[in-house]
């Protein structure tokens, strides 16, 4: 099995910063891409940022210039540094990873349980 555990969410004032972390553990042979998604109440889950093995990244237009995704390949962790936070960034943030559990496996996508981020004064 593969587990993804997020940490770092919380309550922050508009304009503030938060740092989210996600650690993948379990039966892991290799990880391709890792990313962060978010889901606000009454809305669909949306991509926030994603980083591939190559190091290439992509971001939602709404967070470009404010959020930065990074990855520690040795520790199987991914981090989302969020700055200049806005109330509309309020959501549950989920980590995901495309994982191959053994050499002949296919890549499958795994999700964490999510961490709440609330931006409010």
Short mmCIF file of C-alpha atoms in Angstrom, two decimals:
data_model
loop_
_atom_site.label_atom_id
_atom_site.label_comp_id
_atom_site.label_asym_id
_atom_site.label_seq_id
_atom_site.Cartn_x
_atom_site.Cartn_y
_atom_site.Cartn_z
CA UNK A 1 0.00 0.00 0.00
CA UNK A 2 0.95 3.62 -0.50
CA UNK A 3 0.10 6.38 1.94
CA UNK A 4 0.22 10.13 1.43
CA UNK A 5 0.07 12.32 4.51
CA UNK A 6 -0.32 16.09 4.32
CA UNK A 7 0.56 18.63 6.98
CA UNK A 8 0.80 22.38 7.40
CA UNK A 9 -2.74 23.62 6.88
CA UNK A 10 -4.45 26.09 9.15
CA UNK A 11 -5.99 29.53 9.52
CA UNK A 12 -4.16 32.53 8.08
CA UNK A 13 -5.05 36.14 7.42
CA UNK A 14 -5.31 37.50 3.88
CA UNK A 15 -1.84 38.31 2.60
CA UNK A 16 -0.25 35.71 4.82
CA UNK A 17 1.73 32.59 4.00
CA UNK A 18 1.48 28.89 4.66
CA UNK A 19 3.65 25.92 3.79
CA UNK A 20 2.06 22.56 3.04
CA UNK A 21 4.03 19.33 3.05
CA UNK A 22 3.16 15.84 1.87
CA UNK A 23 5.09 12.65 2.50
CA UNK A 24 4.59 9.45 0.51
CA UNK A 25 5.40 6.16 2.17
CA UNK A 26 4.78 2.45 1.84
CA UNK A 27 5.42 0.16 -1.10
CA UNK A 28 7.08 2.59 -3.54
CA UNK A 29 9.37 1.64 -6.40
CA UNK A 30 9.24 5.00 -8.12
CA UNK A 31 7.15 8.17 -8.23
CA UNK A 32 6.48 10.08 -11.41
CA UNK A 33 4.57 13.31 -10.81
CA UNK A 34 3.42 14.73 -7.49
CA UNK A 35 0.95 17.51 -7.07
CA UNK A 36 -1.50 19.52 -5.05
CA UNK A 37 -5.21 19.87 -5.70
CA UNK A 38 -7.83 21.75 -3.76
CA UNK A 39 -11.55 21.57 -3.26
CA UNK A 40 -13.63 24.41 -1.89
CA UNK A 41 -17.16 23.82 -0.54
CA UNK A 42 -19.61 23.33 -3.37
CA UNK A 43 -16.87 23.30 -6.01
CA UNK A 44 -15.04 20.63 -7.96
CA UNK A 45 -11.53 19.59 -7.07
CA UNK A 46 -9.03 21.60 -9.11
CA UNK A 47 -5.34 21.40 -9.84
CA UNK A 48 -3.20 23.85 -7.90
CA UNK A 49 0.31 22.79 -8.90
CA UNK A 50 2.14 19.74 -10.18
CA UNK A 51 5.79 18.77 -10.48
CA UNK A 52 7.18 15.97 -12.64
CA UNK A 53 10.28 13.84 -12.30
CA UNK A 54 11.99 16.15 -14.76
CA UNK A 55 11.39 19.04 -12.40
CA UNK A 56 8.98 20.73 -14.77
CA UNK A 57 6.01 22.34 -13.09
CA UNK A 58 2.62 23.68 -13.95
CA UNK A 59 0.34 25.91 -11.91
CA UNK A 60 -3.25 27.01 -11.94
CA UNK A 61 -3.48 30.53 -13.34
CA UNK A 62 -5.03 31.71 -10.08
CA UNK A 63 -1.90 30.84 -8.06
CA UNK A 64 0.91 31.69 -10.48
CA UNK A 65 3.43 34.00 -8.90
CA UNK A 66 2.10 33.29 -5.39
CA UNK A 67 2.56 29.54 -4.89
CA UNK A 68 5.69 27.46 -5.40
CA UNK A 69 5.82 23.68 -5.57
CA UNK A 70 9.00 21.78 -4.80
CA UNK A 71 10.00 18.19 -4.27
CA UNK A 72 12.54 16.15 -2.36
CA UNK A 73 13.10 13.13 -4.58
CA UNK A 74 15.09 11.21 -1.99
CA UNK A 75 12.45 11.60 0.72
CA UNK A 76 9.38 11.26 -1.53
CA UNK A 77 7.98 14.54 -0.30
CA UNK A 78 6.36 17.47 -2.03
CA UNK A 79 5.93 20.97 -0.60
CA UNK A 80 3.66 23.83 -1.54
CA UNK A 81 4.79 27.26 -0.40
CA UNK A 82 1.82 29.61 -0.48
CA UNK A 83 2.21 33.38 -0.20
CA UNK A 84 -0.09 36.38 -0.61
CA UNK A 85 -3.00 34.18 0.35
CA UNK A 86 -6.51 35.29 -0.54
CA UNK A 87 -9.88 34.27 0.90
CA UNK A 88 -10.60 32.46 -2.36
CA UNK A 89 -7.68 30.14 -1.63
CA UNK A 90 -9.73 28.64 1.20
CA UNK A 91 -10.19 24.94 0.53
CA UNK A 92 -9.14 21.46 1.50
CA UNK A 93 -5.78 20.83 -0.13
CA UNK A 94 -5.00 17.29 -1.26
CA UNK A 95 -1.66 15.87 -2.23
CA UNK A 96 -1.38 13.24 -4.94
CA UNK A 97 1.32 11.13 -6.51
CA UNK A 98 1.68 8.79 -9.48
CA UNK A 99 3.36 5.75 -7.97
CA UNK A 100 4.80 2.53 -9.33
CA UNK A 101 4.90 -0.02 -6.50
CA UNK A 102 7.31 -2.48 -8.16
CA UNK A 103 9.36 -2.65 -11.31
CA UNK A 104 6.66 -4.18 -13.57
CA UNK A 105 3.81 -2.17 -12.10
CA UNK A 106 1.82 0.54 -13.83
CA UNK A 107 1.75 4.03 -12.41
CA UNK A 108 -1.34 4.55 -10.25
CA UNK A 109 -2.53 7.76 -8.65
CA UNK A 110 -2.76 7.94 -4.87
CA UNK A 111 -4.34 10.69 -2.77
CA UNK A 112 -3.87 12.04 0.71
CA UNK A 113 -6.75 12.77 3.06
CA UNK A 114 -6.36 16.51 2.71
CA UNK A 115 -5.53 19.46 4.94
CA UNK A 116 -7.75 22.48 5.51
CA UNK A 117 -6.51 25.92 4.55
CA UNK A 118 -8.66 28.84 5.65
CA UNK A 119 -7.83 32.40 4.67
CA UNK A 120 -9.85 34.85 6.71
CA UNK A 121 -9.49 37.97 8.81
#
